[in-house]
Amino acid sequence: TLPAANGGTGLTSYAPGIILDWKNRNSTDTTVTVSSTSWTDSNITLAATPSSTDSRLYVMVSFYVNHSSSTGQGFGLKRAISGGVTTDQLGDATVGISYTYNTVGYDNGNVEHYMKFYWIDYPNTTSAVTYTVNGRREGGSGDAFNFGESNKPSLINILEINGAAGL
């Protein structure tokens, strides 16, 4: 057989670890206020449909946060498969994937910065998988932070990686 350009052999095979697909969304429409201790969805969301149940989905997010409280805040990902037939909160149930507390510079005003985190997921499906960035306050009451603000970009990328051979 002819060697494929992707490192595999033949016309349809793929070498393990090869990037099979890439999805991207860059937007400035992400303003969502979080005031709850329950996970609150942002507007930062993107879907991908894995080509194989062995595929790994590498999710990368970068988003603007405007803190309005010194309470702890968790940031995570919600995964919905097949339009929400199966929904899971990824990362730690309390702190998510990334966590801040007593944000540096907070003095009864607002602290603004970009958050970034990465997640490798093994969804074991060939159905559409939608990832939504979410957040929650650790305790207290009132507004804790905003996802985004006018003209502040948010980015979410999903790379589908061939997971054959146990990668």
mmCIF file of C-alpha atoms in Angstrom:
data_model
loop_
_atom_site.group_PDB
_atom_site.id
_atom_site.type_symbol
_atom_site.label_atom_id
_atom_site.label_comp_id
_atom_site.label_asym_id
_atom_site.label_seq_id
_atom_site.Cartn_x
_atom_site.Cartn_y
_atom_site.Cartn_z
ATOM 1 C CA THR A 1 0.000 0.000 0.000
ATOM 2 C CA LEU A 2 0.979 3.622 -0.432
ATOM 3 C CA PRO A 3 2.123 5.511 2.661
ATOM 4 C CA ALA A 4 -0.409 8.104 3.747
ATOM 5 C CA ALA A 5 0.674 11.696 4.357
ATOM 6 C CA ASN A 6 -0.591 11.445 7.942
ATOM 7 C CA GLY A 7 2.029 8.877 8.961
ATOM 8 C CA GLY A 8 -0.206 5.811 8.681
ATOM 9 C CA THR A 9 -0.326 3.335 5.823
ATOM 10 C CA GLY A 10 -2.969 2.962 3.167
ATOM 11 C CA LEU A 11 -5.610 5.467 2.212
ATOM 12 C CA THR A 12 -7.728 5.466 5.363
ATOM 13 C CA SER A 13 -5.467 4.553 8.283
ATOM 14 C CA TYR A 14 -4.030 7.064 10.746
ATOM 15 C CA ALA A 15 -0.944 6.835 12.917
ATOM 16 C CA PRO A 16 -1.520 7.095 16.694
ATOM 17 C CA GLY A 17 -1.256 10.632 18.039
ATOM 18 C CA ILE A 18 -2.014 12.326 14.716
ATOM 19 C CA ILE A 19 -4.365 15.318 14.805
ATOM 20 C CA LEU A 20 -7.490 14.306 12.891
ATOM 21 C CA ASP A 21 -9.588 17.475 13.188
ATOM 22 C CA TRP A 22 -9.526 20.961 14.684
ATOM 23 C CA LYS A 23 -12.409 23.174 15.766
ATOM 24 C CA ASN A 24 -12.108 26.791 16.896
ATOM 25 C CA ARG A 25 -14.352 29.555 18.184
ATOM 26 C CA ASN A 26 -13.157 33.058 18.980
ATOM 27 C CA SER A 27 -15.784 35.504 20.194
ATOM 28 C CA THR A 28 -16.450 38.617 22.234
ATOM 29 C CA ASP A 29 -20.057 37.759 23.189
ATOM 30 C CA THR A 30 -19.271 36.002 26.468
ATOM 31 C CA THR A 31 -20.558 38.303 29.226
ATOM 32 C CA VAL A 32 -22.246 36.086 31.839
ATOM 33 C CA THR A 33 -22.426 37.008 35.537
ATOM 34 C CA VAL A 34 -21.816 34.214 38.051
ATOM 35 C CA SER A 35 -23.320 34.596 41.519
ATOM 36 C CA SER A 36 -24.219 31.005 42.389
ATOM 37 C CA THR A 37 -22.415 28.203 44.205
ATOM 38 C CA SER A 38 -23.846 25.914 41.513
ATOM 39 C CA TRP A 39 -22.059 25.584 38.178
ATOM 40 C CA THR A 40 -23.160 28.395 35.843
ATOM 41 C CA ASP A 41 -22.623 28.065 32.078
ATOM 42 C CA SER A 42 -20.871 30.766 30.078
ATOM 43 C CA ASN A 43 -21.456 31.442 26.376
ATOM 44 C CA ILE A 44 -18.046 29.926 25.603
ATOM 45 C CA THR A 45 -19.049 26.696 23.915
ATOM 46 C CA LEU A 46 -17.943 24.506 21.006
ATOM 47 C CA ALA A 47 -18.873 21.079 19.615
ATOM 48 C CA ALA A 48 -16.857 18.394 17.862
ATOM 49 C CA THR A 49 -17.816 14.978 16.511
ATOM 50 C CA PRO A 50 -15.072 12.382 17.025
ATOM 51 C CA SER A 51 -14.363 10.117 14.069
ATOM 52 C CA SER A 52 -13.661 7.136 16.355
ATOM 53 C CA THR A 53 -14.484 5.984 19.888
ATOM 54 C CA ASP A 54 -10.684 5.842 20.429
ATOM 55 C CA SER A 55 -10.255 9.563 19.727
ATOM 56 C CA ARG A 56 -8.971 11.944 22.371
ATOM 57 C CA LEU A 57 -10.312 15.505 22.418
ATOM 58 C CA TYR A 58 -7.839 18.140 23.598
ATOM 59 C CA VAL A 59 -9.817 21.197 24.736
ATOM 60 C CA MET A 60 -7.991 24.520 25.164
ATOM 61 C CA VAL A 61 -9.747 27.616 26.502
ATOM 62 C CA SER A 62 -8.743 31.201 27.175
ATOM 63 C CA PHE A 63 -11.261 33.696 28.488
ATOM 64 C CA TYR A 64 -11.515 37.056 30.188
ATOM 65 C CA VAL A 65 -12.679 37.193 33.826
ATOM 66 C CA ASN A 66 -13.759 40.257 35.767
ATOM 67 C CA HIS A 67 -13.804 39.396 39.504
ATOM 68 C CA SER A 68 -16.156 41.385 41.706
ATOM 69 C CA SER A 69 -15.601 39.418 44.920
ATOM 70 C CA SER A 70 -12.652 37.999 46.843
ATOM 71 C CA THR A 71 -14.406 34.657 47.364
ATOM 72 C CA GLY A 72 -12.967 31.532 45.750
ATOM 73 C CA GLN A 73 -14.050 30.750 42.197
ATOM 74 C CA GLY A 74 -13.907 27.485 40.302
ATOM 75 C CA PHE A 75 -13.754 27.237 36.505
ATOM 76 C CA GLY A 76 -14.551 24.052 34.618
ATOM 77 C CA LEU A 77 -16.051 22.369 31.579
ATOM 78 C CA LYS A 78 -19.440 20.788 31.074
ATOM 79 C CA ARG A 79 -19.477 17.990 28.495
ATOM 80 C CA ALA A 80 -22.754 17.184 26.723
ATOM 81 C CA ILE A 81 -22.931 14.197 24.363
ATOM 82 C CA SER A 82 -25.647 13.878 21.711
ATOM 83 C CA GLY A 83 -27.198 17.259 22.479
ATOM 84 C CA GLY A 84 -27.315 16.645 26.235
ATOM 85 C CA VAL A 85 -28.437 13.007 26.415
ATOM 86 C CA THR A 86 -25.341 12.529 28.615
ATOM 87 C CA THR A 87 -23.973 15.512 30.551
ATOM 88 C CA ASP A 88 -20.934 15.542 32.860
ATOM 89 C CA GLN A 89 -19.046 18.169 34.848
ATOM 90 C CA LEU A 90 -15.347 17.611 34.097
ATOM 91 C CA GLY A 91 -12.617 18.137 36.678
ATOM 92 C CA ASP A 92 -13.128 18.347 40.423
ATOM 93 C CA ALA A 93 -16.792 18.728 41.463
ATOM 94 C CA THR A 94 -15.978 21.703 43.721
ATOM 95 C CA VAL A 95 -13.071 23.570 42.112
ATOM 96 C CA GLY A 96 -13.387 22.420 38.495
ATOM 97 C CA ILE A 97 -10.242 22.485 36.357
ATOM 98 C CA SER A 98 -8.884 25.856 37.492
ATOM 99 C CA TYR A 99 -9.452 27.775 40.735
ATOM 100 C CA THR A 100 -8.750 31.242 42.106
ATOM 101 C CA TYR A 101 -9.045 32.604 45.628
ATOM 102 C CA ASN A 102 -8.317 36.046 47.093
ATOM 103 C CA THR A 103 -7.386 37.329 43.666
ATOM 104 C CA VAL A 104 -4.227 39.455 43.799
ATOM 105 C CA GLY A 105 -5.088 43.135 43.659
ATOM 106 C CA TYR A 106 -8.697 42.766 44.777
ATOM 107 C CA ASP A 107 -9.559 45.692 47.058
ATOM 108 C CA ASN A 108 -13.349 46.014 47.002
ATOM 109 C CA GLY A 109 -13.135 46.738 43.310
ATOM 110 C CA ASN A 110 -12.809 44.669 40.179
ATOM 111 C CA VAL A 111 -9.856 42.554 39.131
ATOM 112 C CA GLU A 112 -9.570 41.675 35.450
ATOM 113 C CA HIS A 113 -7.434 38.966 33.902
ATOM 114 C CA TYR A 114 -7.410 36.117 31.410
ATOM 115 C CA MET A 115 -7.851 32.531 32.535
ATOM 116 C CA LYS A 116 -6.469 29.590 30.568
ATOM 117 C CA PHE A 117 -6.810 25.880 31.031
ATOM 118 C CA TYR A 118 -6.495 22.672 29.037
ATOM 119 C CA TRP A 119 -8.261 19.325 29.264
ATOM 120 C CA ILE A 120 -7.728 15.992 27.486
ATOM 121 C CA ASP A 121 -11.010 14.118 27.245
ATOM 122 C CA TYR A 122 -11.801 10.506 26.347
ATOM 123 C CA PRO A 123 -15.515 10.727 25.458
ATOM 124 C CA ASN A 124 -15.695 7.193 23.931
ATOM 125 C CA THR A 125 -18.292 8.210 21.332
ATOM 126 C CA THR A 126 -18.757 9.152 17.703
ATOM 127 C CA SER A 127 -21.713 11.400 18.589
ATOM 128 C CA ALA A 128 -21.421 15.182 18.830
ATOM 129 C CA VAL A 129 -19.651 16.337 22.011
ATOM 130 C CA THR A 130 -20.287 19.920 23.176
ATOM 131 C CA TYR A 131 -17.992 21.590 25.703
ATOM 132 C CA THR A 132 -19.169 24.635 27.666
ATOM 133 C CA VAL A 133 -16.925 26.641 30.000
ATOM 134 C CA ASN A 134 -18.629 27.175 33.353
ATOM 135 C CA GLY A 135 -17.884 28.549 36.787
ATOM 136 C CA ARG A 136 -19.120 28.793 40.365
ATOM 137 C CA ARG A 137 -18.416 30.805 43.486
ATOM 138 C CA GLU A 138 -17.151 28.900 46.522
ATOM 139 C CA GLY A 139 -19.398 30.573 49.070
ATOM 140 C CA GLY A 140 -21.015 33.787 50.158
ATOM 141 C CA SER A 141 -23.593 35.678 48.151
ATOM 142 C CA GLY A 142 -23.809 38.255 45.400
ATOM 143 C CA ASP A 143 -21.935 38.465 42.124
ATOM 144 C CA ALA A 144 -18.539 36.733 42.169
ATOM 145 C CA PHE A 145 -17.301 37.338 38.622
ATOM 146 C CA ASN A 146 -18.219 37.875 34.986
ATOM 147 C CA PHE A 147 -17.193 35.713 32.094
ATOM 148 C CA GLY A 148 -16.112 38.186 29.457
ATOM 149 C CA GLU A 149 -16.903 41.769 28.822
ATOM 150 C CA SER A 150 -17.580 43.809 25.731
ATOM 151 C CA ASN A 151 -14.698 43.532 23.238
ATOM 152 C CA LYS A 152 -12.710 41.083 25.396
ATOM 153 C CA PRO A 153 -12.047 37.939 23.349
ATOM 154 C CA SER A 154 -12.664 34.378 24.473
ATOM 155 C CA LEU A 155 -11.229 31.394 22.642
ATOM 156 C CA ILE A 156 -12.000 27.689 22.669
ATOM 157 C CA ASN A 157 -10.179 25.086 20.543
ATOM 158 C CA ILE A 158 -10.785 21.362 20.245
ATOM 159 C CA LEU A 159 -8.205 19.079 18.640
ATOM 160 C CA GLU A 160 -9.246 15.531 17.823
ATOM 161 C CA ILE A 161 -6.245 13.237 18.308
ATOM 162 C CA ASN A 162 -6.123 9.671 17.050
ATOM 163 C CA GLY A 163 -6.143 7.485 20.150
ATOM 164 C CA ALA A 164 -5.403 4.147 18.481
ATOM 165 C CA ALA A 165 -2.822 1.947 20.173
ATOM 166 C CA GLY A 166 -3.767 3.177 23.635
ATOM 167 C CA LEU A 167 -2.589 6.787 23.447
#
